[in-house]
Amino acid sequence: MDKSKLRPPSNFSRTKMLTEKPKEKEEFPVNTITSKNPSNSLASKRAVTSAPSMTAAKQTRPITKVSGAATASVTQAAKKQPTPLSTATGGNPGANSDVPPAKRKRAAWDVKGRLEDMEEYSKDTAAKLGDSQRLINGLTDKLNEGQEKINQLVDFKQSLESQFQMKQVENGEIAGKLRNLEAELENTRQKHSIELSSIKMNHAQELSAANARESSLQSTLNETQARLSSLQSESIIFQSIISSHSSTIVSLESQIRSWTAKSDATERVLIEKDALIKNLEERCATSEIRVNELEAEIRSGEAARRRLHNMVQELKGNVRVFCRIRPPLQSELSIPVLSHIKLNPQDDKSMEIISTGDSSAIGGSNTMTKSYPFSFDKIFPPSTSQMTVFDEISQLVQSALDGYNVCIFAYGQTGSGKTYTMEGGKDMTDIGVIPRAVGQIFEAAAWLEGKGWSYLFETSFLEIYNESIRDLLVSSSSAAAGTTPKYDIKHEGGVTRVTDLTVVPVTGGDEVQSLLRRASTNRAVAATNSNEHSSRSHSVFTLRLKGTNSLTGESCEGTLNLIDLAGSERLSVSGSTGDRLKETQAINKSLSALGDVIFALGGKESGGHVPYRNSKLTYLLQNSLGGNSKTLMFVNVSPLTASFGETLCSLRFATKVNSCQIGTARASKK
């Protein structure tokens, strides 16, 4: 509307009233627009009906400005308002009775509980997001309502403008009254125009800035909502990751604590072990010194043991005699056995042979009994095992390792058990003196290795058949060739050798067992009336050994001769003829020569002659039967009563041997 067409007022007071009233109405707009009751605002507006058109224009401008500020205020409240869900939906903010108390923090190991809490928290967050969305919708509705109020105010402004036009007509009458004040009014109008221009310019700038700010806030809100959604998704992912990492951290912390405890315990154990090791090292050093001292004492004790052992053997006699009574065979149980032999139950060294016969006298016949008592170093009854027999001679076998010559031979009539005593049966429990002696020698040599001793062994096995030497270890190829070497007996420096005889080095008992089986197949055996498997030769098994001690520098040489003599027999009993007759004559001759040598050794004076050369057997055993040997004889006795005569002769011969003192044996040592 063009304000220049207004007529001047009639008087100054009317002009003053018109200029003062708009000032009262400029203080009205903001509170009226944001009021919850728009009708009151409209009533207030309609009450001002006499204001000029310029004043009405000034009243409508702030409405748009206030409406934009209210919209921005509402938008900011929707974004920033942190009020609880109950307050946003119209509830009482002070009513907190329905809010659940803060939950207690769960333990780190309660993974399931923590997952349930996070699910509940996620549900609460989703509910709050829905409530926020509803709050935004409510604020949007309120914004729309405000916009409607603004439209109503615009309508009201138009109504006021129409009323203003009506009032212009009415005021035309008083325009003249205002002409007097035209100059003053013009000045005032110019002043007001300048102010209005400034206000319009400021309002336009503020409105532009508000619009820009609203757009910026709207874009910021959109971005914030998108960011919120993204952050919520990331929060869920991070929460699951954090939960996983938390459980992993708890597990790792538990493992670290466990490993730390173990490390501390291990360190303590290592410290204890170090102290224990140091203590043990000190004790080991002390023990090593003590061991060296004990080993020296053992070596000294071993030397003393050998001296005492040999002294005991010398006190028992260099030639000892053991008597062994053969148990009856299964085929001999139907004939009289053992009735002529009476053992002393009080000891194991005496026995009697009883002879029973008829004597005629006047007035009738009488039975005459004659007793022949005998005493030996040991008597073995028929029930004695092979092990028991060997245990008694094991100390004598040990002398061979000490450097002595040891000779053990079995004497007796044919069929009295000499070969069984010396070689034994096929069962390992029935092996005889030879395999057991060899086994003991090798076991003792192995034990002595710990004392510094080392031994070399060699063996030979021969038989004297019809005063001829035969090699029982000869190879099958040499035997098949048919060439028989000439075996001569040589005595050199106290050592007996047989030329061209097979000598086999051995390192263990198994090798010797194999050689014994080979020799058994080569030995001369034949059947006679007295024995189905009678040995027709004297067999001599020789084991030579040489030992050295690396600690003491000692050395020794010993010989073990184990001899199974052929059985003495009477031609009238054996019924031998032809070759068997020659064999019997040769056997008896060599046994007679053995008796002569033993008698000569036992009763000789200094320089007396000993007939070693009367037989190959005695000449071969010259060094074993002399004073430089430990000798033991088994006299084997048949249990048959029919063999009384041969038994009596064998026991008498053994008694003579047992009474011989052939001197003190000397060890071969360096």
PDB file of C-alpha atoms in Angstrom, residues 212-482:
ATOM      1  CA  ALA A 212      20.525 -21.833   5.346  1.00  0.00           C
ATOM      2  CA  ARG A 213      20.894 -22.992   8.890  1.00  0.00           C
ATOM      3  CA  GLU A 214      17.674 -24.994   8.630  1.00  0.00           C
ATOM      4  CA  SER A 215      18.910 -26.648   5.444  1.00  0.00           C
ATOM      5  CA  SER A 216      22.251 -27.315   7.050  1.00  0.00           C
ATOM      6  CA  LEU A 217      20.598 -28.718  10.151  1.00  0.00           C
ATOM      7  CA  GLN A 218      18.277 -30.851   8.025  1.00  0.00           C
ATOM      8  CA  SER A 219      21.204 -32.278   6.063  1.00  0.00           C
ATOM      9  CA  THR A 220      23.095 -32.674   9.303  1.00  0.00           C
ATOM     10  CA  LEU A 221      20.086 -34.488  10.769  1.00  0.00           C
ATOM     11  CA  ASN A 222      19.918 -36.786   7.761  1.00  0.00           C
ATOM     12  CA  GLU A 223      23.620 -37.442   7.941  1.00  0.00           C
ATOM     13  CA  THR A 224      23.379 -37.924  11.673  1.00  0.00           C
ATOM     14  CA  GLN A 225      20.548 -40.423  11.261  1.00  0.00           C
ATOM     15  CA  ALA A 226      22.489 -42.319   8.600  1.00  0.00           C
ATOM     16  CA  ARG A 227      25.573 -42.128  10.761  1.00  0.00           C
ATOM     17  CA  LEU A 228      23.534 -43.293  13.730  1.00  0.00           C
ATOM     18  CA  SER A 229      22.288 -46.309  11.797  1.00  0.00           C
ATOM     19  CA  SER A 230      25.815 -47.073  10.660  1.00  0.00           C
ATOM     20  CA  LEU A 231      27.163 -46.584  14.148  1.00  0.00           C
ATOM     21  CA  GLN A 232      24.476 -48.833  15.576  1.00  0.00           C
ATOM     22  CA  SER A 233      25.417 -51.561  13.098  1.00  0.00           C
ATOM     23  CA  GLU A 234      29.068 -51.010  13.847  1.00  0.00           C
ATOM     24  CA  SER A 235      28.249 -50.966  17.556  1.00  0.00           C
ATOM     25  CA  ILE A 236      26.605 -54.372  17.296  1.00  0.00           C
ATOM     26  CA  ILE A 237      29.604 -55.709  15.361  1.00  0.00           C
ATOM     27  CA  PHE A 238      32.047 -54.086  17.756  1.00  0.00           C
ATOM     28  CA  GLN A 239      30.137 -55.373  20.740  1.00  0.00           C
ATOM     29  CA  SER A 240      30.338 -58.921  19.400  1.00  0.00           C
ATOM     30  CA  ILE A 241      34.032 -58.379  18.616  1.00  0.00           C
ATOM     31  CA  ILE A 242      34.581 -56.840  22.043  1.00  0.00           C
ATOM     32  CA  SER A 243      32.752 -59.758  23.642  1.00  0.00           C
ATOM     33  CA  SER A 244      34.879 -62.207  21.701  1.00  0.00           C
ATOM     34  CA  HIS A 245      38.027 -60.261  22.514  1.00  0.00           C
ATOM     35  CA  SER A 246      36.988 -59.973  26.133  1.00  0.00           C
ATOM     36  CA  SER A 247      36.576 -63.722  26.456  1.00  0.00           C
ATOM     37  CA  THR A 248      39.863 -64.185  24.587  1.00  0.00           C
ATOM     38  CA  ILE A 249      41.554 -61.664  26.866  1.00  0.00           C
ATOM     39  CA  VAL A 250      40.136 -63.394  29.931  1.00  0.00           C
ATOM     40  CA  SER A 251      41.355 -66.735  28.609  1.00  0.00           C
ATOM     41  CA  LEU A 252      44.769 -65.278  27.777  1.00  0.00           C
ATOM     42  CA  GLU A 253      44.997 -63.606  31.155  1.00  0.00           C
ATOM     43  CA  SER A 254      44.115 -66.914  32.792  1.00  0.00           C
ATOM     44  CA  GLN A 255      46.750 -68.669  30.691  1.00  0.00           C
ATOM     45  CA  ILE A 256      49.274 -65.947  31.479  1.00  0.00           C
ATOM     46  CA  ARG A 257      48.578 -66.307  35.179  1.00  0.00           C
ATOM     47  CA  SER A 258      48.806 -70.082  34.855  1.00  0.00           C
ATOM     48  CA  TRP A 259      52.046 -69.888  32.873  1.00  0.00           C
ATOM     49  CA  THR A 260      53.393 -67.291  35.259  1.00  0.00           C
ATOM     50  CA  ALA A 261      52.642 -69.566  38.188  1.00  0.00           C
ATOM     51  CA  LYS A 262      54.163 -72.494  36.328  1.00  0.00           C
ATOM     52  CA  SER A 263      57.171 -70.403  35.399  1.00  0.00           C
ATOM     53  CA  ASP A 264      57.633 -69.365  39.002  1.00  0.00           C
ATOM     54  CA  ALA A 265      57.228 -72.953  40.142  1.00  0.00           C
ATOM     55  CA  THR A 266      59.631 -74.144  37.429  1.00  0.00           C
ATOM     56  CA  GLU A 267      62.133 -71.484  38.397  1.00  0.00           C
ATOM     57  CA  ARG A 268      61.908 -72.571  42.009  1.00  0.00           C
ATOM     58  CA  VAL A 269      62.265 -76.211  40.955  1.00  0.00           C
ATOM     59  CA  LEU A 270      65.262 -75.300  38.782  1.00  0.00           C
ATOM     60  CA  ILE A 271      66.857 -73.496  41.682  1.00  0.00           C
ATOM     61  CA  GLU A 272      66.239 -76.527  43.869  1.00  0.00           C
ATOM     62  CA  LYS A 273      67.504 -78.806  41.085  1.00  0.00           C
ATOM     63  CA  ASP A 274      70.607 -76.689  40.640  1.00  0.00           C
ATOM     64  CA  ALA A 275      71.283 -76.929  44.344  1.00  0.00           C
ATOM     65  CA  LEU A 276      70.542 -80.651  44.240  1.00  0.00           C
ATOM     66  CA  ILE A 277      72.765 -81.134  41.184  1.00  0.00           C
ATOM     67  CA  LYS A 278      75.553 -79.230  42.857  1.00  0.00           C
ATOM     68  CA  ASN A 279      75.114 -81.359  45.950  1.00  0.00           C
ATOM     69  CA  LEU A 280      75.002 -84.513  43.825  1.00  0.00           C
ATOM     70  CA  GLU A 281      78.097 -83.452  41.917  1.00  0.00           C
ATOM     71  CA  GLU A 282      79.908 -82.983  45.189  1.00  0.00           C
ATOM     72  CA  ARG A 283      78.611 -86.321  46.385  1.00  0.00           C
ATOM     73  CA  CYS A 284      79.546 -87.919  43.047  1.00  0.00           C
ATOM     74  CA  ALA A 285      83.055 -86.560  43.337  1.00  0.00           C
ATOM     75  CA  THR A 286      83.248 -87.922  46.866  1.00  0.00           C
ATOM     76  CA  SER A 287      81.651 -91.193  45.735  1.00  0.00           C
ATOM     77  CA  GLU A 288      84.064 -91.470  42.813  1.00  0.00           C
ATOM     78  CA  ILE A 289      86.970 -91.137  45.190  1.00  0.00           C
ATOM     79  CA  ARG A 290      85.324 -93.708  47.448  1.00  0.00           C
ATOM     80  CA  VAL A 291      84.656 -96.011  44.480  1.00  0.00           C
ATOM     81  CA  ASN A 292      88.291 -95.844  43.473  1.00  0.00           C
ATOM     82  CA  GLU A 293      89.250 -96.672  47.030  1.00  0.00           C
ATOM     83  CA  LEU A 294      86.744 -99.535  47.139  1.00  0.00           C
ATOM     84  CA  GLU A 295      87.921-100.851  43.761  1.00  0.00           C
ATOM     85  CA  ALA A 296      91.448-100.857  45.093  1.00  0.00           C
ATOM     86  CA  GLU A 297      90.180-102.658  48.193  1.00  0.00           C
ATOM     87  CA  ILE A 298      88.262-105.113  45.986  1.00  0.00           C
ATOM     88  CA  ARG A 299      91.351-105.837  43.938  1.00  0.00           C
ATOM     89  CA  SER A 300      93.283-106.308  47.136  1.00  0.00           C
ATOM     90  CA  GLY A 301      90.467-108.448  48.533  1.00  0.00           C
ATOM     91  CA  GLU A 302      90.320-110.456  45.320  1.00  0.00           C
ATOM     92  CA  ALA A 303      94.007-111.205  45.588  1.00  0.00           C
ATOM     93  CA  ALA A 304      93.532-112.145  49.249  1.00  0.00           C
ATOM     94  CA  ARG A 305      90.516-114.296  48.318  1.00  0.00           C
ATOM     95  CA  ARG A 306      92.565-116.170  45.775  1.00  0.00           C
ATOM     96  CA  ARG A 307      95.333-116.764  48.280  1.00  0.00           C
ATOM     97  CA  LEU A 308      92.877-117.973  50.925  1.00  0.00           C
ATOM     98  CA  HIS A 309      91.006-120.111  48.415  1.00  0.00           C
ATOM     99  CA  ASN A 310      94.166-121.813  47.287  1.00  0.00           C
ATOM    100  CA  MET A 311      95.201-122.281  50.911  1.00  0.00           C
ATOM    101  CA  VAL A 312      91.884-124.009  51.617  1.00  0.00           C
ATOM    102  CA  GLN A 313      92.352-126.264  48.619  1.00  0.00           C
ATOM    103  CA  GLU A 314      95.861-127.124  49.754  1.00  0.00           C
ATOM    104  CA  LEU A 315      94.619-127.889  53.251  1.00  0.00           C
ATOM    105  CA  LYS A 316      92.076-130.287  51.781  1.00  0.00           C
ATOM    106  CA  GLY A 317      94.812-132.044  49.817  1.00  0.00           C
ATOM    107  CA  ASN A 318      96.032-131.687  46.292  1.00  0.00           C
ATOM    108  CA  VAL A 319      94.507-135.002  45.288  1.00  0.00           C
ATOM    109  CA  ARG A 320      90.976-135.281  46.528  1.00  0.00           C
ATOM    110  CA  VAL A 321      88.568-138.135  45.883  1.00  0.00           C
ATOM    111  CA  PHE A 322      84.806-137.926  45.521  1.00  0.00           C
ATOM    112  CA  CYS A 323      82.742-141.077  45.356  1.00  0.00           C
ATOM    113  CA  ARG A 324      79.519-141.105  43.354  1.00  0.00           C
ATOM    114  CA  ILE A 325      77.083-143.993  43.341  1.00  0.00           C
ATOM    115  CA  ARG A 326      75.153-144.330  40.092  1.00  0.00           C
ATOM    116  CA  PRO A 327      71.384-144.534  40.446  1.00  0.00           C
ATOM    117  CA  PRO A 328      69.865-147.757  39.108  1.00  0.00           C
ATOM    118  CA  LEU A 329      68.471-147.679  35.578  1.00  0.00           C
ATOM    119  CA  GLN A 330      64.848-148.467  34.859  1.00  0.00           C
ATOM    120  CA  SER A 331      65.883-151.825  33.414  1.00  0.00           C
ATOM    121  CA  GLU A 332      67.846-152.720  36.580  1.00  0.00           C
ATOM    122  CA  LEU A 333      65.017-152.398  39.094  1.00  0.00           C
ATOM    123  CA  SER A 334      64.155-156.111  38.808  1.00  0.00           C
ATOM    124  CA  ILE A 335      67.608-157.222  39.987  1.00  0.00           C
ATOM    125  CA  PRO A 336      69.295-156.683  43.366  1.00  0.00           C
ATOM    126  CA  VAL A 337      70.743-153.196  43.642  1.00  0.00           C
ATOM    127  CA  LEU A 338      72.374-151.187  46.460  1.00  0.00           C
ATOM    128  CA  SER A 339      71.979-154.034  48.930  1.00  0.00           C
ATOM    129  CA  HIS A 340      75.753-154.279  49.344  1.00  0.00           C
ATOM    130  CA  ILE A 341      76.298-150.520  49.855  1.00  0.00           C
ATOM    131  CA  LYS A 342      75.594-148.883  53.183  1.00  0.00           C
ATOM    132  CA  LEU A 343      75.925-145.130  53.579  1.00  0.00           C
ATOM    133  CA  ASN A 344      76.534-143.427  56.900  1.00  0.00           C
ATOM    134  CA  PRO A 345      73.497-141.235  57.664  1.00  0.00           C
ATOM    135  CA  GLN A 346      75.568-139.120  60.078  1.00  0.00           C
ATOM    136  CA  ASP A 347      77.908-137.710  57.452  1.00  0.00           C
ATOM    137  CA  ASP A 348      78.589-137.706  53.719  1.00  0.00           C
ATOM    138  CA  LYS A 349      82.167-138.920  53.834  1.00  0.00           C
ATOM    139  CA  SER A 350      82.014-142.577  54.922  1.00  0.00           C
ATOM    140  CA  MET A 351      80.400-145.761  53.590  1.00  0.00           C
ATOM    141  CA  GLU A 352      80.605-149.545  53.856  1.00  0.00           C
ATOM    142  CA  ILE A 353      80.641-152.360  51.280  1.00  0.00           C
ATOM    143  CA  ILE A 354      79.100-155.499  52.699  1.00  0.00           C
ATOM    144  CA  SER A 355      79.899-158.992  51.408  1.00  0.00           C
ATOM    145  CA  THR A 356      77.492-161.826  52.218  1.00  0.00           C
ATOM    146  CA  GLY A 357      78.355-165.564  51.785  1.00  0.00           C
ATOM    147  CA  ASP A 358      77.658-169.068  53.140  1.00  0.00           C
ATOM    148  CA  SER A 359      80.131-170.980  55.385  1.00  0.00           C
ATOM    149  CA  SER A 360      79.792-174.709  56.283  1.00  0.00           C
ATOM    150  CA  ALA A 361      80.267-175.804  59.849  1.00  0.00           C
ATOM    151  CA  ILE A 362      79.585-178.896  61.906  1.00  0.00           C
ATOM    152  CA  GLY A 363      75.970-179.086  62.717  1.00  0.00           C
ATOM    153  CA  GLY A 364      74.665-176.817  59.926  1.00  0.00           C
ATOM    154  CA  SER A 365      75.347-173.856  57.659  1.00  0.00           C
ATOM    155  CA  ASN A 366      75.852-170.182  58.640  1.00  0.00           C
ATOM    156  CA  THR A 367      75.681-166.916  56.674  1.00  0.00           C
ATOM    157  CA  MET A 368      78.951-164.998  56.829  1.00  0.00           C
ATOM    158  CA  THR A 369      78.943-161.166  56.418  1.00  0.00           C
ATOM    159  CA  LYS A 370      82.039-159.075  55.887  1.00  0.00           C
ATOM    160  CA  SER A 371      82.196-155.259  55.869  1.00  0.00           C
ATOM    161  CA  TYR A 372      84.684-153.050  54.023  1.00  0.00           C
ATOM    162  CA  PRO A 373      84.660-149.467  55.318  1.00  0.00           C
ATOM    163  CA  PHE A 374      85.802-146.582  53.135  1.00  0.00           C
ATOM    164  CA  SER A 375      86.151-142.818  53.691  1.00  0.00           C
ATOM    165  CA  PHE A 376      86.503-140.117  51.076  1.00  0.00           C
ATOM    166  CA  ASP A 377      86.350-136.315  50.839  1.00  0.00           C
ATOM    167  CA  LYS A 378      82.732-136.522  49.654  1.00  0.00           C
ATOM    168  CA  ILE A 379      80.255-139.282  48.907  1.00  0.00           C
ATOM    169  CA  PHE A 380      77.278-138.607  46.631  1.00  0.00           C
ATOM    170  CA  PRO A 381      74.301-140.974  47.053  1.00  0.00           C
ATOM    171  CA  PRO A 382      72.317-142.150  43.990  1.00  0.00           C
ATOM    172  CA  SER A 383      69.759-139.338  44.317  1.00  0.00           C
ATOM    173  CA  THR A 384      72.363-136.551  43.935  1.00  0.00           C
ATOM    174  CA  SER A 385      71.760-134.192  41.004  1.00  0.00           C
ATOM    175  CA  GLN A 386      74.348-133.007  38.514  1.00  0.00           C
ATOM    176  CA  MET A 387      74.123-129.477  39.914  1.00  0.00           C
ATOM    177  CA  THR A 388      74.911-130.638  43.456  1.00  0.00           C
ATOM    178  CA  VAL A 389      77.927-132.575  42.235  1.00  0.00           C
ATOM    179  CA  PHE A 390      79.294-129.577  40.343  1.00  0.00           C
ATOM    180  CA  ASP A 391      78.705-127.157  43.228  1.00  0.00           C
ATOM    181  CA  GLU A 392      81.159-129.212  45.268  1.00  0.00           C
ATOM    182  CA  ILE A 393      83.959-128.877  42.695  1.00  0.00           C
ATOM    183  CA  SER A 394      83.195-125.339  41.468  1.00  0.00           C
ATOM    184  CA  GLN A 395      85.838-123.774  43.721  1.00  0.00           C
ATOM    185  CA  LEU A 396      88.452-126.111  42.268  1.00  0.00           C
ATOM    186  CA  VAL A 397      87.448-125.077  38.723  1.00  0.00           C
ATOM    187  CA  GLN A 398      87.871-121.445  39.784  1.00  0.00           C
ATOM    188  CA  SER A 399      91.569-122.145  40.483  1.00  0.00           C
ATOM    189  CA  ALA A 400      92.213-122.350  36.748  1.00  0.00           C
ATOM    190  CA  LEU A 401      91.478-118.613  36.469  1.00  0.00           C
ATOM    191  CA  ASP A 402      94.034-117.999  39.219  1.00  0.00           C
ATOM    192  CA  GLY A 403      96.822-119.542  37.104  1.00  0.00           C
ATOM    193  CA  TYR A 404      96.779-123.146  38.411  1.00  0.00           C
ATOM    194  CA  ASN A 405      96.764-126.403  36.505  1.00  0.00           C
ATOM    195  CA  VAL A 406      93.549-128.238  37.435  1.00  0.00           C
ATOM    196  CA  CYS A 407      92.881-131.861  36.627  1.00  0.00           C
ATOM    197  CA  ILE A 408      89.559-133.619  37.223  1.00  0.00           C
ATOM    198  CA  PHE A 409      89.137-137.198  36.050  1.00  0.00           C
ATOM    199  CA  ALA A 410      86.512-139.886  36.464  1.00  0.00           C
ATOM    200  CA  TYR A 411      87.593-143.443  37.299  1.00  0.00           C
ATOM    201  CA  GLY A 412      85.530-146.620  37.680  1.00  0.00           C
ATOM    202  CA  GLN A 413      84.391-149.799  36.085  1.00  0.00           C
ATOM    203  CA  THR A 414      82.552-149.742  32.806  1.00  0.00           C
ATOM    204  CA  GLY A 415      78.898-148.786  33.198  1.00  0.00           C
ATOM    205  CA  SER A 416      79.406-146.936  36.501  1.00  0.00           C
ATOM    206  CA  GLY A 417      78.391-143.494  35.133  1.00  0.00           C
ATOM    207  CA  LYS A 418      81.731-141.815  34.389  1.00  0.00           C
ATOM    208  CA  THR A 419      80.702-140.330  31.024  1.00  0.00           C
ATOM    209  CA  TYR A 420      77.394-139.176  32.483  1.00  0.00           C
ATOM    210  CA  THR A 421      79.250-137.431  35.320  1.00  0.00           C
ATOM    211  CA  MET A 422      81.718-135.715  32.992  1.00  0.00           C
ATOM    212  CA  GLU A 423      79.557-134.938  29.929  1.00  0.00           C
ATOM    213  CA  GLY A 424      75.989-135.444  31.133  1.00  0.00           C
ATOM    214  CA  GLY A 425      72.790-136.059  29.216  1.00  0.00           C
ATOM    215  CA  LYS A 426      70.942-134.195  26.477  1.00  0.00           C
ATOM    216  CA  ASP A 427      68.715-132.231  28.848  1.00  0.00           C
ATOM    217  CA  MET A 428      70.165-128.956  30.151  1.00  0.00           C
ATOM    218  CA  THR A 429      69.422-130.008  33.724  1.00  0.00           C
ATOM    219  CA  ASP A 430      71.548-133.137  33.169  1.00  0.00           C
ATOM    220  CA  ILE A 431      74.676-131.552  31.675  1.00  0.00           C
ATOM    221  CA  GLY A 432      77.856-132.775  33.323  1.00  0.00           C
ATOM    222  CA  VAL A 433      81.061-131.426  34.777  1.00  0.00           C
ATOM    223  CA  ILE A 434      82.705-130.404  31.492  1.00  0.00           C
ATOM    224  CA  PRO A 435      79.968-128.047  30.153  1.00  0.00           C
ATOM    225  CA  ARG A 436      79.246-126.670  33.626  1.00  0.00           C
ATOM    226  CA  ALA A 437      82.938-126.001  34.305  1.00  0.00           C
ATOM    227  CA  VAL A 438      83.317-124.212  30.980  1.00  0.00           C
ATOM    228  CA  GLY A 439      80.209-122.105  31.682  1.00  0.00           C
ATOM    229  CA  GLN A 440      81.541-121.116  35.118  1.00  0.00           C
ATOM    230  CA  ILE A 441      84.932-120.197  33.675  1.00  0.00           C
ATOM    231  CA  PHE A 442      83.402-117.803  31.146  1.00  0.00           C
ATOM    232  CA  GLU A 443      80.982-116.273  33.695  1.00  0.00           C
ATOM    233  CA  ALA A 444      83.812-115.700  36.174  1.00  0.00           C
ATOM    234  CA  ALA A 445      86.002-114.213  33.412  1.00  0.00           C
ATOM    235  CA  ALA A 446      83.203-111.794  32.483  1.00  0.00           C
ATOM    236  CA  TRP A 447      82.835-110.750  36.134  1.00  0.00           C
ATOM    237  CA  LEU A 448      86.590-110.270  36.485  1.00  0.00           C
ATOM    238  CA  GLU A 449      86.587-107.861  33.553  1.00  0.00           C
ATOM    239  CA  GLY A 450      85.284-105.268  35.995  1.00  0.00           C
ATOM    240  CA  LYS A 451      88.439-105.833  38.055  1.00  0.00           C
ATOM    241  CA  GLY A 452      90.724-105.224  35.086  1.00  0.00           C
ATOM    242  CA  TRP A 453      91.222-108.859  33.978  1.00  0.00           C
ATOM    243  CA  SER A 454      90.934-110.019  30.377  1.00  0.00           C
ATOM    244  CA  TYR A 455      91.339-113.645  29.249  1.00  0.00           C
ATOM    245  CA  LEU A 456      92.087-115.593  26.083  1.00  0.00           C
ATOM    246  CA  PHE A 457      90.805-119.179  25.796  1.00  0.00           C
ATOM    247  CA  GLU A 458      91.669-122.104  23.555  1.00  0.00           C
ATOM    248  CA  THR A 459      90.504-125.686  23.734  1.00  0.00           C
ATOM    249  CA  SER A 460      91.408-129.135  22.437  1.00  0.00           C
ATOM    250  CA  PHE A 461      89.771-132.556  22.739  1.00  0.00           C
ATOM    251  CA  LEU A 462      91.524-135.883  22.179  1.00  0.00           C
ATOM    252  CA  GLU A 463      91.185-139.534  23.046  1.00  0.00           C
ATOM    253  CA  ILE A 464      93.754-142.239  23.731  1.00  0.00           C
ATOM    254  CA  TYR A 465      92.598-145.356  21.981  1.00  0.00           C
ATOM    255  CA  ASN A 466      94.781-148.470  22.149  1.00  0.00           C
ATOM    256  CA  GLU A 467      97.737-146.291  23.225  1.00  0.00           C
ATOM    257  CA  SER A 468      97.276-144.007  20.219  1.00  0.00           C
ATOM    258  CA  ILE A 469      96.246-140.351  20.279  1.00  0.00           C
ATOM    259  CA  ARG A 470      93.214-139.388  18.167  1.00  0.00           C
ATOM    260  CA  ASP A 471      92.035-135.827  17.552  1.00  0.00           C
ATOM    261  CA  LEU A 472      88.299-135.562  18.307  1.00  0.00           C
ATOM    262  CA  LEU A 473      88.045-132.022  16.866  1.00  0.00           C
ATOM    263  CA  VAL A 474      89.546-132.879  13.480  1.00  0.00           C
ATOM    264  CA  SER A 475      87.572-131.405  10.606  1.00  0.00           C
ATOM    265  CA  SER A 476      85.456-133.675   8.418  1.00  0.00           C
ATOM    266  CA  SER A 477      87.534-132.800   5.340  1.00  0.00           C
ATOM    267  CA  SER A 478      90.754-133.918   7.032  1.00  0.00           C
ATOM    268  CA  ALA A 479      89.118-137.114   8.251  1.00  0.00           C
ATOM    269  CA  ALA A 480      87.811-137.858   4.743  1.00  0.00           C
ATOM    270  CA  ALA A 481      91.307-137.412   3.280  1.00  0.00           C
ATOM    271  CA  GLY A 482      92.454-140.463   5.271  1.00  0.00           C
TER     272      GLY A 482
END
